[in-house]
Coordinates of C-alpha atoms and ligand atoms in Angstrom, one line a residue:
X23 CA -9.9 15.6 -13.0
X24 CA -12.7 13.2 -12.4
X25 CA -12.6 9.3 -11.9
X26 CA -10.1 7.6 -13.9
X27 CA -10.0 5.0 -16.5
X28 CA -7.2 2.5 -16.4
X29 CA -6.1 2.1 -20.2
X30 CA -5.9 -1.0 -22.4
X31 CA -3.1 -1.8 -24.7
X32 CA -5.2 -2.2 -27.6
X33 CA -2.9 -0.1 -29.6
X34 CA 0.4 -2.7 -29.2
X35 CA -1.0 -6.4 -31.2
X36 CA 1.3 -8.3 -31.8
X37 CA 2.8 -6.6 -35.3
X38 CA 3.3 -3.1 -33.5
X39 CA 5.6 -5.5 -31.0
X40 CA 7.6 -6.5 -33.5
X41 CA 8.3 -2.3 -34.2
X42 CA 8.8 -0.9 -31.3
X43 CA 12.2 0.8 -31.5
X44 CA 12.6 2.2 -28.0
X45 CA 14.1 0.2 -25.0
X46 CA 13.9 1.9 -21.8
X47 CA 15.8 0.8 -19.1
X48 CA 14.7 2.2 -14.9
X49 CA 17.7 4.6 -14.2
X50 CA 17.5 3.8 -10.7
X51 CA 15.9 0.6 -9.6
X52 CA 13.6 -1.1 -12.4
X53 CA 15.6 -4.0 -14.0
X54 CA 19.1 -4.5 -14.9
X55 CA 21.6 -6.8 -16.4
X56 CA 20.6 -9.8 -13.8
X57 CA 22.4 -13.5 -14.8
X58 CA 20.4 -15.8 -16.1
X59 CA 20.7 -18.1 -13.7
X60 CA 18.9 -15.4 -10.9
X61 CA 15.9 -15.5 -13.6
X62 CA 13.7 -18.5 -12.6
X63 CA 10.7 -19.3 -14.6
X64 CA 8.5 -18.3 -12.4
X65 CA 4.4 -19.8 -12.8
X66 CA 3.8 -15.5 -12.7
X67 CA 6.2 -15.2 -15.3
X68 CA 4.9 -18.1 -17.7
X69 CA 1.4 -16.6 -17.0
X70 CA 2.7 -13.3 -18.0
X71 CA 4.4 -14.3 -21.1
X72 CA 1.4 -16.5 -22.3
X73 CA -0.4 -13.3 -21.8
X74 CA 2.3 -11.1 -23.6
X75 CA 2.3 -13.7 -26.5
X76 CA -1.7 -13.1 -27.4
X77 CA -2.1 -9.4 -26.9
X78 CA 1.2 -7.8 -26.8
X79 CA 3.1 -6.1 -24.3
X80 CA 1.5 -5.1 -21.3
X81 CA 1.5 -1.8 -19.4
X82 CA 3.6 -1.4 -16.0
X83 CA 0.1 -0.9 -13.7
X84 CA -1.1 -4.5 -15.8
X85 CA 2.1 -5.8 -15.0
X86 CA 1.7 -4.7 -10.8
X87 CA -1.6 -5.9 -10.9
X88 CA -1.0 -9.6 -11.9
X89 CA 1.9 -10.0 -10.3
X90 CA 0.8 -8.8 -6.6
X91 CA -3.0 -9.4 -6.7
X92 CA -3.5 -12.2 -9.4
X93 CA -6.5 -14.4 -7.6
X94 CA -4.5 -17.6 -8.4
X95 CA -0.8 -16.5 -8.3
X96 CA -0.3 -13.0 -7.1
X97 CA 2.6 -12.1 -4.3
X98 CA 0.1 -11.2 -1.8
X99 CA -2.8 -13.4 -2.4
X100 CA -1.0 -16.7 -0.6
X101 CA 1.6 -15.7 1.5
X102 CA 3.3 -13.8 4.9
X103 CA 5.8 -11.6 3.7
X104 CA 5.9 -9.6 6.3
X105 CA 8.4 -9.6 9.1
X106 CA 12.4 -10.8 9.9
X107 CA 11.4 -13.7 7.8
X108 CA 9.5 -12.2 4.8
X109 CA 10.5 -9.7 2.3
X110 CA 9.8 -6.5 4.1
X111 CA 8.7 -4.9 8.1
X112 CA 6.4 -2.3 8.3
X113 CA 6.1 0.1 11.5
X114 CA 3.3 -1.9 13.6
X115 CA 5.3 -4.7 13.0
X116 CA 8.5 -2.8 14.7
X117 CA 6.4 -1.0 17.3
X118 CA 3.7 -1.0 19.2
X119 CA 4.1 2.9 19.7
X120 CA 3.3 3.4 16.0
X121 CA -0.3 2.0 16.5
X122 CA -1.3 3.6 20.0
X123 CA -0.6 7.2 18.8
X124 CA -2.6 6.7 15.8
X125 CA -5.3 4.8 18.2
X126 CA -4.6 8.4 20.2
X127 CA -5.2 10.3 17.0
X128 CA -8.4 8.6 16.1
X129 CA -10.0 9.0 19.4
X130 CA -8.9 13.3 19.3
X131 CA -10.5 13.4 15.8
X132 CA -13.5 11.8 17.4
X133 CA -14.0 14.1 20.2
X134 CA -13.2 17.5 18.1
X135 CA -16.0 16.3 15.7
X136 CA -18.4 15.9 18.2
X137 CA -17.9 12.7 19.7
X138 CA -20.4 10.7 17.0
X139 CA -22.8 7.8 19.0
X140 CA -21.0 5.3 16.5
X141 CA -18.0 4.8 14.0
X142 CA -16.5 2.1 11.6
X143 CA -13.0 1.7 11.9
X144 CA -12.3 1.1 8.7
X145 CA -8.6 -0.1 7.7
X146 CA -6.9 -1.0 3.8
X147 CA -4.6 -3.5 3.4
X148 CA -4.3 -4.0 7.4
X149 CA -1.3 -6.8 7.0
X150 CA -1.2 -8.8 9.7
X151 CA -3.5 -7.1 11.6
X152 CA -1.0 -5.5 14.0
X153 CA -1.8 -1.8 13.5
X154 CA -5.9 -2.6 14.0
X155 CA -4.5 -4.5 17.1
X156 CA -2.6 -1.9 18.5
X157 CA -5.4 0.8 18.1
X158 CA -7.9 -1.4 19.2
X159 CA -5.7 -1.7 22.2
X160 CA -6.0 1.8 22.9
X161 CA -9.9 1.9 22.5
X162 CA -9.9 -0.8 25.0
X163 CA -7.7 1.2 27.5
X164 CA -9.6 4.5 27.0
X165 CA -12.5 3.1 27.0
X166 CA -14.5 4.9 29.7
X167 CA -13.8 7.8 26.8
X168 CA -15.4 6.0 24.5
X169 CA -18.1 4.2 26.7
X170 CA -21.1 5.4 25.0
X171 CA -20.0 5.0 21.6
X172 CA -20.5 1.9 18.9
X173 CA -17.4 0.9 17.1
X174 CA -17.0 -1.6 14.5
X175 CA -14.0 -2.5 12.5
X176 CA -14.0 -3.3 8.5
X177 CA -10.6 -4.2 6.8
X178 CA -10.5 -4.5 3.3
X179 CA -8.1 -6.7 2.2
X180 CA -7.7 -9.6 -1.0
X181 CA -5.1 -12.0 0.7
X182 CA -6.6 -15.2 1.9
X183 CA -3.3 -15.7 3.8
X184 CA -2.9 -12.9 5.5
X185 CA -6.6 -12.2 6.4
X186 CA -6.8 -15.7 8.3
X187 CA -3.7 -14.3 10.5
X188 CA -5.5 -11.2 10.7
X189 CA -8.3 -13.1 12.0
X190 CA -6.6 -15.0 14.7
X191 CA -4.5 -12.2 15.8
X192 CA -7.5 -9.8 16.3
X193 CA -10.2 -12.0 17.3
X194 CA -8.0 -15.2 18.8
X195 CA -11.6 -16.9 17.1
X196 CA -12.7 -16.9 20.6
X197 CA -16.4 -16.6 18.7
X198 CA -16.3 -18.6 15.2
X199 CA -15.9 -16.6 12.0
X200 CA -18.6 -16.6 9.2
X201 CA -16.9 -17.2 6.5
X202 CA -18.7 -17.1 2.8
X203 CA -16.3 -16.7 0.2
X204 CA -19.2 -15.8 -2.5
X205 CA -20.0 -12.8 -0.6
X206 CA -18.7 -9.1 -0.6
X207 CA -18.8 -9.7 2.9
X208 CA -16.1 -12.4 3.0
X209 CA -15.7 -13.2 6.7
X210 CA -17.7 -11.6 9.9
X211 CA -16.2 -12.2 13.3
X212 CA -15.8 -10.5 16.9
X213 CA -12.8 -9.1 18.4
X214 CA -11.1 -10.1 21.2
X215 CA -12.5 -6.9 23.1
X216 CA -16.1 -7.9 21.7
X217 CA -16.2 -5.3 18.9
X218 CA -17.9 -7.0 15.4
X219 CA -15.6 -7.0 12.8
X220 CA -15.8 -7.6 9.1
X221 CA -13.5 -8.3 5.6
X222 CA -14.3 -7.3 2.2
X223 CA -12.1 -7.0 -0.5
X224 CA -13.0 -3.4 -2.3
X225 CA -13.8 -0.6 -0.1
X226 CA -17.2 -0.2 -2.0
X227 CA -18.7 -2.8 -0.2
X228 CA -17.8 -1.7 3.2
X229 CA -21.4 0.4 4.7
X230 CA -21.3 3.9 4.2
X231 CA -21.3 5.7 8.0
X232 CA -19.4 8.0 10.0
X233 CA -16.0 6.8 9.3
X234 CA -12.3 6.7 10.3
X235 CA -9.8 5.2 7.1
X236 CA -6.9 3.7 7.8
X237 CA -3.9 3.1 4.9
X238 CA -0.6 2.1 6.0
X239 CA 2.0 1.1 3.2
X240 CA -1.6 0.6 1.0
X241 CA -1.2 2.9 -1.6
X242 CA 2.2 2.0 -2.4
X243 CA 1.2 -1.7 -3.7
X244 CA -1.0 -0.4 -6.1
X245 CA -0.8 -0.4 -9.9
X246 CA 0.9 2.7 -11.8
X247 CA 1.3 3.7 -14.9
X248 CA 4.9 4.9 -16.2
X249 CA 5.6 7.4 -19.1
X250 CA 8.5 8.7 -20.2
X251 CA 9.3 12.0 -21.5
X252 CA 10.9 11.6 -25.0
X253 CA 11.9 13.9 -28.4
X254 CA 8.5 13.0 -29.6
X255 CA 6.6 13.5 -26.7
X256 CA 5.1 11.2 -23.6
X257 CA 5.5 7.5 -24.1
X258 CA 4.4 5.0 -21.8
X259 CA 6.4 2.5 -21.0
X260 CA 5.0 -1.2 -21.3
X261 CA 6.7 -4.9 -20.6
X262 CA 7.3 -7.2 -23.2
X263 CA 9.4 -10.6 -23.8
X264 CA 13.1 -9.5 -25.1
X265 CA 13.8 -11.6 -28.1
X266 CA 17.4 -11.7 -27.9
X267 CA 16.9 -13.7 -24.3
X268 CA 14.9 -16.6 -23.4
X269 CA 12.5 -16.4 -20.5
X270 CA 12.8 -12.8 -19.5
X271 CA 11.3 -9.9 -19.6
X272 CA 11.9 -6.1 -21.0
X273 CA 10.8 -2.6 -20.9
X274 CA 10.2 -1.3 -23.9
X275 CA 8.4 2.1 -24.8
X276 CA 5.1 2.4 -26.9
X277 CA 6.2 3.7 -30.6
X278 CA 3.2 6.4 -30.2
X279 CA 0.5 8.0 -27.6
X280 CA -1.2 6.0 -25.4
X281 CA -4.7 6.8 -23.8
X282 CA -3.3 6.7 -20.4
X283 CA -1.3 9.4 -21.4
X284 CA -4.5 11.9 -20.6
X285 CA -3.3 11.0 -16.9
X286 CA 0.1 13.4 -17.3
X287 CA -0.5 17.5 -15.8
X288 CA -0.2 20.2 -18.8
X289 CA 2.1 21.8 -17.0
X290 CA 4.6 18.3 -16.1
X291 CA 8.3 19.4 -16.0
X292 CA 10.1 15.9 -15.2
X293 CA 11.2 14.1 -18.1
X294 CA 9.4 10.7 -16.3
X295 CA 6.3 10.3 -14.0
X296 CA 4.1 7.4 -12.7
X297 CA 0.3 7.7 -12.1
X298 CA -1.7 5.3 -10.2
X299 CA -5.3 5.7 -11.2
X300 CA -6.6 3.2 -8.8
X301 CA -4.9 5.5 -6.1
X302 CA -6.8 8.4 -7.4
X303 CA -10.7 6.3 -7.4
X304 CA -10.3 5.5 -3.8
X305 CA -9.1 8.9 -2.8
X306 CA -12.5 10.1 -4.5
X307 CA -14.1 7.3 -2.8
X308 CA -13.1 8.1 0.9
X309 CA -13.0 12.0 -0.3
X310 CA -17.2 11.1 -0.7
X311 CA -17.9 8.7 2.0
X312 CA -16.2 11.6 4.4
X313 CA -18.2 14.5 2.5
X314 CA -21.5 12.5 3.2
X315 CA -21.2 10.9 6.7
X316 CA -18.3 12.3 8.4
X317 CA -15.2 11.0 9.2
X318 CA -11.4 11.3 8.3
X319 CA -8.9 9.5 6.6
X320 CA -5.0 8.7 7.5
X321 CA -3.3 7.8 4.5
X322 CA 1.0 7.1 5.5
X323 CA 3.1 5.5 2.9
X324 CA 6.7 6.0 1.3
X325 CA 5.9 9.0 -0.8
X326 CA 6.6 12.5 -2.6
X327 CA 4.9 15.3 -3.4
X328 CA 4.9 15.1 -7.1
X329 CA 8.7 15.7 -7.8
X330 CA 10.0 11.7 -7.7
X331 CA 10.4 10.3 -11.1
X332 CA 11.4 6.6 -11.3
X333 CA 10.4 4.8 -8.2
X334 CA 9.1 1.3 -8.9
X335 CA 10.9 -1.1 -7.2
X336 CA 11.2 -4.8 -5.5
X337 CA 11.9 -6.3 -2.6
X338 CA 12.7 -9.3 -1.9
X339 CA 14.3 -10.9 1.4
X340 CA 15.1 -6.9 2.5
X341 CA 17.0 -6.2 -0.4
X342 CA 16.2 -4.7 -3.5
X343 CA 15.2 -6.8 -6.1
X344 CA 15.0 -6.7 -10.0
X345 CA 11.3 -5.5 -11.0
X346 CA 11.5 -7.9 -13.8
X347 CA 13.2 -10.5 -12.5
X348 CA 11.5 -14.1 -10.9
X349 CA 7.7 -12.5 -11.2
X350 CA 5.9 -13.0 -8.0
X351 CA 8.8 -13.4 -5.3
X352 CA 8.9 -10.1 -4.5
X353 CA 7.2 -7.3 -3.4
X354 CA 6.5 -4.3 -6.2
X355 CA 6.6 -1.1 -5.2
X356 CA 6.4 2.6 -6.3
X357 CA 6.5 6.0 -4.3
X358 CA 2.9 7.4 -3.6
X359 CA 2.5 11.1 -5.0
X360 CA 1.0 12.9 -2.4
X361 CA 0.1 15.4 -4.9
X362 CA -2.2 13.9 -6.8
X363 CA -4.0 12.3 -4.2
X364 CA -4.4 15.7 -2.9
X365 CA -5.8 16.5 -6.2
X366 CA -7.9 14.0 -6.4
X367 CA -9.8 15.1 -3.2
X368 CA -10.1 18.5 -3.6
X369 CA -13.7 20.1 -3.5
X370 CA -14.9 17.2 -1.5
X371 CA -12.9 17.1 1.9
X372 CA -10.2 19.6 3.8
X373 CA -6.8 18.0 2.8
X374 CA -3.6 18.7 5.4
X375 CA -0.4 17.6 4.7
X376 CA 2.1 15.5 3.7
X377 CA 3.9 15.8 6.4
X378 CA 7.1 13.6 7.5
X379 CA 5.5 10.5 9.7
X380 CA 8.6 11.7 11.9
X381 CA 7.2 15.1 12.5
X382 CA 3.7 13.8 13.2
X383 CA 4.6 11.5 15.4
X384 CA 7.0 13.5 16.9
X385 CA 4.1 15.9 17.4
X386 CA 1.7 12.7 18.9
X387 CA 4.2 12.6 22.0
X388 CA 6.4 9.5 20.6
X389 CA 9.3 10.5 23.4
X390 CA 7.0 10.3 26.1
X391 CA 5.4 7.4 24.8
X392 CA 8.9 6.0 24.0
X393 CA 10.1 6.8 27.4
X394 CA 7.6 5.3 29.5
X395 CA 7.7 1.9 27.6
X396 CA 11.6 1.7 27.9
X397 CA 11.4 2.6 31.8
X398 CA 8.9 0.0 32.8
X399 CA 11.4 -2.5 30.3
X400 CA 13.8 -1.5 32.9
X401 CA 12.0 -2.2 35.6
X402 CA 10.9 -5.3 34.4
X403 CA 14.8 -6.0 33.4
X404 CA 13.6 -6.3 30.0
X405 CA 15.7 -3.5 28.1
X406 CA 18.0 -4.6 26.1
X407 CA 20.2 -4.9 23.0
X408 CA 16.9 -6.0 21.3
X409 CA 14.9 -2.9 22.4
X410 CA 17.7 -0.7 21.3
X411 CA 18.1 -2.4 17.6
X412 CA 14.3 -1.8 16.8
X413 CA 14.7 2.1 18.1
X414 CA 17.3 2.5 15.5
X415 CA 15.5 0.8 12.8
X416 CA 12.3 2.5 13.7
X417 CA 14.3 6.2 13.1
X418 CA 15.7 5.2 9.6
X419 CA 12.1 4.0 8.8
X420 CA 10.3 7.5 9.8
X421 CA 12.3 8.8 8.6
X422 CA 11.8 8.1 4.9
X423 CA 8.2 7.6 5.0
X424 CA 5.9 10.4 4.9
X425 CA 2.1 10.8 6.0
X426 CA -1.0 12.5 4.5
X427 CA -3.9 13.6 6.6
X428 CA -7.3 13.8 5.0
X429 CA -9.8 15.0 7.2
Ligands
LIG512 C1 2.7 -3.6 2.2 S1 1.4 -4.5 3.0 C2 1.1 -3.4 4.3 C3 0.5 -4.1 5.5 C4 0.1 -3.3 6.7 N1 -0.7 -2.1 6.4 C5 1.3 -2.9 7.5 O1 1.7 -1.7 7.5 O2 2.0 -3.7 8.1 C6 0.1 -4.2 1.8 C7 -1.3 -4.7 2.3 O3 -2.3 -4.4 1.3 C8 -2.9 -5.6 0.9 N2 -3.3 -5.3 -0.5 C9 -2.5 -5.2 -1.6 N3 -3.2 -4.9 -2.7 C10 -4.5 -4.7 -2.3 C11 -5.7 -4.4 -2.9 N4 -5.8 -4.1 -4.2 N5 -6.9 -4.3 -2.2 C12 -6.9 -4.6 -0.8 N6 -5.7 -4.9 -0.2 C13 -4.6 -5.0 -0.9 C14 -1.9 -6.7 1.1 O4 -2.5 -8.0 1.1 C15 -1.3 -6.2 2.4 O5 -2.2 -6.6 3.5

């Protein structure tokens, strides 16, 4: 397969709406039988239906798009949802172990490729800026390693919010930013440790050079496509207003093929599968930067390797949330499928794994790493009950999360 097209729903006007026979309801975490009175009119969710009204229903990656990344409204654009008090916690934001071994990592793929006079550190989606930090961190402490060498970070990332704390956790603005929001280039700054560092908001516009990728819980966010196997064949599911209630939202299923249908394997044997083209352009993307300048790519998400089926999910306040329900108050989600990234690189770049994050950290030393941190706690008479909680969330967290190395 080659680059990827993200389909339109030109086939569903408004008439075919009024036909479509086929509701289809997430078997295991898409939308239920919430109360009305847990289905706020949300602004996302007026937006959405004002949008639904004029051109009929919308697909599932439309609806993931507007919802997360809308420039005005989406989830991620205006807020911190990260953390105790958010929606969600990621690994940097659990441990700084997580972030030295992949600092560690970086620095081994460095030397074994012939310790290059410069590299980008280039990172998608970076959060808070807490996983940058913590490798960062490393480069700082190995730094007579790295002496010779010219390193630059470039994050790409669309949140105003959460690249301003990026921003002041990485930099402290110890120099003033540039800041032109017209530009690709949206802000330019220097790192506490003096290292230049830059935001953009596609990968595109980051320079091309011998590159290290970063994507941690990135590809996850992204839009995908949903289709469902059915007695007629694959039908794509889309989102439309239910008539029988006011305000909220449905699946339904298109009443025949859609193009994005040309996305589904011959050979597919589940009876539903999501497909996130967008994941698939920037795989070819870093698959190409690598294949011309050198480099590797770390991509480590909540994933499969092409066997999940119904994945897409919400999250809202830790808990799972209603996909359908209160439009931009939660976090989407669906399971990457490690398989088709792999796919997607192949020819261009040596693809290794997945591999459980548990295993490859395991494999980075994490016990040792572990082991030293909790006996200088002790020392310090740090340790404690706090320590001991994030060690056990850490575990179940590995544990389901697995990791892709593209090198
Ligand atoms: C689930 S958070 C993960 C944050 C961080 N990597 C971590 O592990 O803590 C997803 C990140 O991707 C960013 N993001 C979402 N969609 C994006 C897009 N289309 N392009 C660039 N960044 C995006 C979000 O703003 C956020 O920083």
């Amino acid at each position: 397969m080659t680059v990827l097209v993200r389909s339109g729903v030109g086939p569903l006007c408004a008439v075919a709406r009024a036909a479509i026979p086929s509701i289809w309801r997430g078997k295991y975490f898409s939308s239920g039988n919430e109360p009305a009175e847990n289905n706020p009119v949300t602004p996302m969710l007026r937006h959405l239906m004002y949008k639904i009204k004029s051109t009929g229903p919308i697909t599932v990656a439309e609806y993931m798009k507007e919802v997360l990344t809308n420039p005005a409204k989406g989830y991620y654009v205006y807020r911190d949802m990260l953390g105790e008090q958010g929606d969600f916690i990621t690994s940097p934001e659990i441990s700084q172990i997580f972030g030295e071994l992949l600092g560690i990592w970086f620095i081994s793929e460095w030397m074994a490729t012939g310790k290059s006079t410069a590299f980008q550190l280039v990172e998608l989606g970076p959060g808070r800026g807490t996983l940058v930090g913590d490798i960062l961190r490393v480069f700082t402490q190995l730094g007579s390693v790295l002496k010779n060498c010219d390193i630059s970070v470039h994050l790409v990332e669309v949140s105003q919010k959460l690249s301003e704390i990026q921003a002041l956790t990485l930099t402290e603005e110890k120099v003033p930013l540039e800041r032109n929001a017209g530009s690709p280039v949206y802000m330019k700054g220097v790192t506490k440790s003096g290292i230049p560092i830059s935001w953009y908001r596609h990968l595109h516009d980051v320079p091309k050079g011998y590159s290290f990728y970063l994507a941690h819980e990135f590809f996850d966010v992204l839009p995908v496509h949903k289709f469902q196997k059915t007695p007629q064949g694959w039908r794509e599911v889309f989102i439309d207003i239910d008539p029988q209630v006011s305000d909220k939202l449905r699946f339904v299923l298109a009443p025949s093929a859609t193009p994005a249908e040309a996305f589904i394997q011959h050979d597919e044997t589940r009876d539903h599968v999501e497909v996130c083209p967008d994941a698939g352009v920037i795989i070819e993307e870093l698959s190409q930067r690598i294949a011309l300048t050198g480099g590797a790519a770390l991509v480590a998400d909540y994933g499969h390797d092409g066997t999940k089926t119904d994945t897409f999910r919400g999250f809202c306040g830790h808990k799972l949330h209603d996909v359908l329900i209160a439009p931009g108050t939660a976090d989407l989600t669906a399971d990457v499928d490690f398989s088709y990234l792999r796919r997607m690189a192949q020819g261009k770049v040596a693809s290794l794994g997945p591999i459980k994050q548990h295993t490859f950290l395991k494999n980075m030393g994490i016990d040792v790493r572990l082991k030293v941190l909790l006996d200088k706690s002790f020392q310090l008479g740090h340790f404690p009950l706090q320590s001991a909680q994030e060690i056990k969330i850490k575990e179940t967290h590995f544990i389901h999360c697995r990791l892709s190395l593209l090198v």
